[in-house]
CSV table of C-alpha atoms and ligand atoms in Angstrom, one decimal:
chain,number,residue,atom,x,y,z
E,667,MET,CA,0.0,0.0,0.0
E,668,TYR,CA,1.4,3.4,-0.9
E,669,VAL,CA,0.3,7.0,-1.5
E,670,LYS,CA,0.9,9.1,-4.6
E,671,GLU,CA,-0.4,12.2,-6.4
E,672,ALA,CA,-3.3,11.2,-8.6
E,673,GLU,CA,-2.7,11.0,-12.4
E,674,PHE,CA,-5.1,12.8,-14.8
E,675,HIS,CA,-6.5,9.5,-16.0
E,676,GLU,CA,-7.6,8.5,-12.4
E,677,LEU,CA,-9.7,11.7,-11.9
E,678,ASP,CA,-13.0,10.1,-13.1
E,679,THR,CA,-12.5,7.2,-10.8
E,680,ILE,CA,-11.8,9.5,-7.9
E,681,CYS,CA,-14.9,11.5,-8.6
E,682,ALA,CA,-17.0,8.4,-8.8
E,683,ILE,CA,-15.9,7.4,-5.3
E,684,GLY,CA,-17.7,10.5,-3.9
E,685,PHE,CA,-20.9,10.1,-5.9
E,686,ASP,CA,-23.0,8.6,-3.0
E,687,SER,CA,-22.1,11.6,-0.7
E,688,TRP,CA,-22.0,14.6,-3.1
E,689,ASN,CA,-24.2,13.9,-6.1
E,690,ASN,CA,-26.9,16.4,-5.0
E,691,GLY,CA,-29.4,14.5,-6.9
E,692,LEU,CA,-27.5,14.5,-10.2
E,693,SER,CA,-27.3,11.5,-12.6
E,694,ASP,CA,-23.9,9.7,-12.7
E,695,GLU,CA,-23.1,11.4,-16.0
E,696,LYS,CA,-24.1,14.9,-14.9
E,697,TYR,CA,-22.3,14.5,-11.6
E,698,LEU,CA,-19.1,13.4,-13.5
E,699,ASP,CA,-19.4,16.3,-15.9
E,700,GLU,CA,-19.6,18.6,-12.9
E,701,CYS,CA,-16.5,17.1,-11.3
E,702,ARG,CA,-14.5,17.2,-14.5
E,703,GLY,CA,-15.3,21.0,-14.9
E,704,SER,CA,-14.9,21.9,-11.3
E,705,GLU,CA,-12.6,24.8,-10.8
E,706,LYS,CA,-12.2,23.9,-7.2
E,707,TYR,CA,-11.1,20.3,-8.0
E,708,GLN,CA,-8.7,21.6,-10.7
E,709,ALA,CA,-7.1,24.0,-8.1
E,710,GLY,CA,-6.1,21.2,-5.7
E,711,THR,CA,-3.8,18.2,-5.7
E,712,TRP,CA,-5.5,14.8,-5.5
E,713,TYR,CA,-3.7,12.2,-3.4
E,714,VAL,CA,-4.6,8.5,-3.6
E,715,LEU,CA,-3.9,5.4,-1.4
E,716,MET,CA,-3.1,2.6,-3.8
E,717,GLU,CA,-2.7,-1.1,-3.8
E,718,ASN,CA,-1.5,-2.6,-7.1
E,719,ASP,CA,-3.7,-0.5,-9.5
E,720,ASP,CA,-6.6,-0.1,-7.2
E,721,ILE,CA,-7.5,3.3,-5.5
E,722,LEU,CA,-8.3,2.5,-1.8
E,723,SER,CA,-9.0,6.0,-0.7
E,724,SER,CA,-8.6,9.6,-2.0
E,725,LEU,CA,-8.5,13.3,-0.9
E,726,ILE,CA,-7.7,16.6,-2.2
E,727,VAL,CA,-5.1,19.1,-0.8
E,728,TYR,CA,-5.4,22.9,-1.3
E,729,HIS,CA,-3.1,25.8,-0.5
E,730,GLY,CA,-2.9,29.4,-1.5
E,731,ARG,CA,-6.7,29.8,-1.6
E,732,PHE,CA,-9.8,29.7,0.6
E,733,ASN,CA,-8.1,32.1,2.9
E,734,LEU,CA,-5.3,29.6,3.7
E,735,LYS,CA,-2.3,31.6,4.5
E,736,GLU,CA,1.4,30.8,3.6
E,737,GLY,CA,2.3,27.4,5.2
E,738,TYR,CA,-1.4,26.4,5.7
E,739,PHE,CA,-2.9,23.5,3.8
E,740,GLY,CA,-6.5,22.3,3.5
E,741,ILE,CA,-7.6,18.7,3.1
E,742,GLY,CA,-11.0,18.0,1.5
E,743,SER,CA,-13.2,15.5,-0.2
E,744,VAL,CA,-11.9,12.5,1.7
E,745,ALA,CA,-13.6,9.4,0.4
E,746,THR,CA,-13.2,5.7,0.2
E,747,PRO,CA,-15.1,3.4,-2.2
E,748,TYR,CA,-18.3,2.2,-0.6
E,749,LYS,CA,-17.3,-1.5,-0.5
E,750,LEU,CA,-13.9,-0.7,1.0
E,751,ARG,CA,-15.0,1.5,3.9
E,752,GLY,CA,-14.2,0.5,7.6
E,753,LYS,CA,-10.8,-1.0,6.8
E,754,GLY,CA,-8.7,2.0,7.9
E,755,TYR,CA,-7.9,3.2,4.4
E,756,ALA,CA,-9.0,6.9,4.8
E,757,SER,CA,-7.2,7.0,8.2
E,758,HIS,CA,-4.0,5.7,6.6
E,759,LEU,CA,-4.2,8.1,3.7
E,760,ILE,CA,-4.8,11.1,5.9
E,761,ASN,CA,-1.9,10.1,8.1
E,762,LEU,CA,0.5,9.7,5.1
E,763,VAL,CA,-0.6,13.0,3.5
E,764,LYS,CA,-0.2,14.8,6.9
E,765,ALA,CA,3.3,13.5,7.1
E,766,GLU,CA,4.1,14.5,3.5
E,767,LEU,CA,2.8,18.0,4.1
E,768,PHE,CA,4.7,18.5,7.4
E,769,LEU,CA,8.0,16.9,6.3
E,770,ASN,CA,8.2,17.9,2.6
E,771,HIS,CA,6.0,21.0,2.2
E,772,ASN,CA,7.0,22.8,5.4
E,773,ALA,CA,3.3,22.9,6.5
E,774,LYS,CA,2.6,24.9,9.6
E,775,ALA,CA,-0.9,23.6,9.9
E,776,ILE,CA,-3.4,21.6,8.0
E,777,PHE,CA,-7.2,22.4,8.0
E,778,LEU,CA,-10.3,20.5,7.1
E,779,HIS,CA,-14.0,21.0,7.3
E,780,SER,CA,-15.7,18.0,8.8
E,781,ASP,CA,-19.1,17.0,7.3
E,782,ILE,CA,-19.0,13.9,9.6
E,783,GLY,CA,-18.6,13.2,13.3
E,784,HIS,CA,-15.5,15.0,14.6
E,785,GLN,CA,-14.3,11.9,16.4
E,786,PHE,CA,-13.0,10.4,13.1
E,787,TYR,CA,-10.6,13.3,12.6
E,788,ASN,CA,-9.9,13.7,16.4
E,789,ARG,CA,-8.4,10.2,16.3
E,790,LEU,CA,-6.1,11.5,13.6
E,791,GLY,CA,-4.9,14.4,15.7
E,792,PHE,CA,-7.2,17.1,14.4
E,793,VAL,CA,-9.0,19.4,16.8
E,794,SER,CA,-12.0,21.6,16.2
E,795,VAL,CA,-11.4,25.3,16.0
E,796,GLY,CA,-13.7,26.9,18.6
E,797,GLY,CA,-16.3,24.1,18.5
E,798,SER,CA,-16.8,24.6,14.7
E,799,ASP,CA,-16.7,22.0,12.0
E,800,CYS,CA,-13.4,23.5,10.9
E,801,MET,CA,-10.6,21.3,12.3
E,802,TYR,CA,-6.9,21.7,12.3
E,803,ILE,CA,-3.6,20.1,13.3
E,804,SER,CA,-0.4,22.1,13.6
E,805,HIS,CA,3.3,21.0,13.3
E,806,ASP,CA,4.1,22.3,16.8
E,807,SER,CA,0.7,21.6,18.6
E,808,SER,CA,0.1,25.3,18.8
E,809,LYS,CA,-3.4,26.6,19.3
E,810,PHE,CA,-4.9,28.4,16.3
E,811,ASP,CA,-6.3,31.9,16.8
E,812,GLY,CA,-6.3,33.4,13.3
E,813,VAL,CA,-8.9,33.8,10.6
E,814,LEU,CA,-10.6,30.4,9.7
E,815,PRO,CA,-10.3,29.3,6.1
E,816,THR,CA,-13.5,29.4,4.0
E,817,TYR,CA,-15.3,26.2,3.2
E,818,PHE,CA,-13.5,23.9,0.7
S,679,COA,C1,-15.6,8.9,6.0
S,679,COA,C2,-14.9,8.0,5.0
S,679,COA,C3,-14.0,8.7,4.2
S,679,COA,C4,-14.1,7.0,5.9
S,679,COA,O1,-13.3,6.2,5.1
S,679,COA,P1,-12.8,4.8,5.6
S,679,COA,O2,-11.8,4.3,4.7
S,679,COA,O3,-14.0,3.9,5.8
S,679,COA,O4,-12.2,5.2,7.0
S,679,COA,P2,-11.5,4.4,8.1
S,679,COA,O5,-11.7,2.9,7.8
S,679,COA,O6,-10.1,4.9,8.3
S,679,COA,O7,-12.3,4.7,9.4
S,679,COA,C5,-13.6,4.2,9.5
S,679,COA,C6,-14.3,5.2,10.5
S,679,COA,O8,-14.9,6.3,9.8
S,679,COA,C7,-15.8,6.8,10.7
S,679,COA,N1,-16.9,7.3,10.0
S,679,COA,C8,-17.4,7.0,8.8
S,679,COA,N2,-18.4,7.7,8.4
S,679,COA,C9,-18.6,8.5,9.5
S,679,COA,C10,-19.6,9.5,9.8
S,679,COA,N3,-20.6,9.7,8.9
S,679,COA,N4,-19.5,10.1,11.0
S,679,COA,C11,-18.5,9.8,11.8
S,679,COA,N5,-17.6,8.9,11.6
S,679,COA,C12,-17.7,8.3,10.5
S,679,COA,C13,-16.2,5.8,11.7
S,679,COA,O9,-15.6,6.1,13.0
S,679,COA,C14,-15.5,4.5,11.2
S,679,COA,O10,-15.0,3.8,12.2
S,679,COA,P3,-15.7,2.3,12.4
S,679,COA,O11,-15.3,1.6,11.1
S,679,COA,O12,-15.1,1.8,13.6
S,679,COA,O13,-17.2,2.5,12.4
S,679,COA,C15,-15.9,7.1,4.2
S,679,COA,O14,-16.9,6.6,5.1
S,679,COA,C16,-16.5,7.8,3.1
S,679,COA,O15,-16.0,7.9,2.0
S,679,COA,N6,-17.6,8.5,3.4
S,679,COA,C17,-18.3,9.3,2.3
S,679,COA,C18,-17.6,10.6,2.0
S,679,COA,C19,-17.5,11.4,3.3
S,679,COA,O16,-18.4,11.6,4.1
S,679,COA,N7,-16.3,11.9,3.5
S,679,COA,C20,-15.9,12.8,4.7
S,679,COA,C21,-16.1,14.2,4.4
S,679,COA,S1,-15.7,15.2,5.7
């Protein structure tokens, strides 16, 4: 099992993983069209957890937008294929991407907006900012008291 930046040809598969959560009532085809044209998705870097040629989990990383200041990164659209959930893949991917951002991208802190119970992200070291759904983890365990990034 290993993590890598997603390749262009993998983007349709990645989008399809999130279909059950983010389709907003669209058909498969319309949802995929929306993903392909998404400015937001094009602005980030997708990471995937792989085994052989299979994508086990995926997420997107942002920086330089959504009010994320220098050294601040955002993780979004964390998703695992429906049949592969509950096996630790998303947790493993988040931990590997966290390590990559702190070690190789000089990240000061990483943010996310949790659409699910905070305990999932608490277990991975993220804490809620002021009780909101915006959660973060810093490289030096410092408390965050700046302006929150906008939703991504
Ligand atoms: C959330 C998600 C990414 C977890 O992926 P995963 O590979 O199954 O994650 P892990 O195996 O590492 O962890 C599983 C844990 O996720 C947590 N989890 C999953 N859905 C959750 C939810 N809606 N609320 C709170 N926790 C949740 C549970 O604690 C679960 O633990 P359990 O297996 O002991 O019940 C996956 O369920 C998914 O793709 N959901 C749809 C997309 C989504 O909601 N993404 C999160 C956006 S913030």
